[in-house]
Amino acid sequence: MAGKVLTGKIDPSRIRLTEIPHLPSEIIEGFRELGDASSAVSDALDYIGVAGAVASSTLISVIPGATLVGHALTLRNMKRNGDIHLAARERNSQTAEVEAHNLAGKDDVLVIQGVAGISNMGGIGAQMGKRQGEVGAIIDGGFRDVADMRRLGYPVWSTERTPLTGKWRIEAVEINGPVTICGIRVNPGDLVVADDTGVCFVPIAHAAEVLEYARKKTAAEQRKSERIAAGASIVELAGGKS
């Protein structure tokens, strides 16, 4: 952890990595050039035999129309035991969202295996994250301060929204270790692609292969769309004889 100044919000032994792996910038930009890419990326994941897609009905975007491409910076939370009201009076927080933002950099996505019914992230954290270079967050669990996220232009995809603070209800277990998001295993550095259709998690080792397939898929669909607009018959489009 040399060179990293930590906030002390979590035991350093619970931080697996202070710097996550990053893909070459041309791969990140390649995915961004695809636009709303989750469908093509999901098809590519099917092709290579990797489960990684989650529907937007499960992970819902707080900013309609937003897209996101970046590297997973992971945080795993669990529900905390003890007297919530005593913890609140004593200001005894065991969350570590701030430490995660502290470790974030350009093109990172905060990916939280969170707690249901409780906020795992709020508006102040989003402001910190955006300043650090984060492009958004994915949360299996709740978050709050919806208006702040929209005002900041910090997109979040989550399973829940709630005003109930996690400060006294959540304990941070680990930063930058493996997490499970809606049944999908995500490792730090994995590629995250999200839009209005859904969220895809691409293992970093497969990112270049997925990009190549997604480009071909997008180009083929564009050609077919142009043929539809030009008046090609359904039989022609289906590959049959006219």
PDB file of N, CA and C in Angstrom, residues 67 100 152 224:
ATOM      1  N   THR A  67     -25.451   6.333 -19.723  1.00  0.00           N
ATOM      2  CA  THR A  67     -24.645   5.163 -20.052  1.00  0.00           C
ATOM      3  C   THR A  67     -23.370   5.224 -19.220  1.00  0.00           C
ATOM      4  N   ALA A 100     -13.470   3.806  -0.056  1.00  0.00           N
ATOM      5  CA  ALA A 100     -13.548   3.342  -1.444  1.00  0.00           C
ATOM      6  C   ALA A 100     -13.377   4.518  -2.404  1.00  0.00           C
ATOM      7  N   LEU A 152     -25.722  16.042  -9.781  1.00  0.00           N
ATOM      8  CA  LEU A 152     -24.291  15.861 -10.026  1.00  0.00           C
ATOM      9  C   LEU A 152     -24.005  15.223 -11.384  1.00  0.00           C
ATOM     10  N   LYS A 224     -28.556  -3.992 -41.067  1.00  0.00           N
ATOM     11  CA  LYS A 224     -29.923  -4.496 -41.196  1.00  0.00           C
ATOM     12  C   LYS A 224     -30.933  -3.368 -41.029  1.00  0.00           C
TER      13      LYS A 224
END
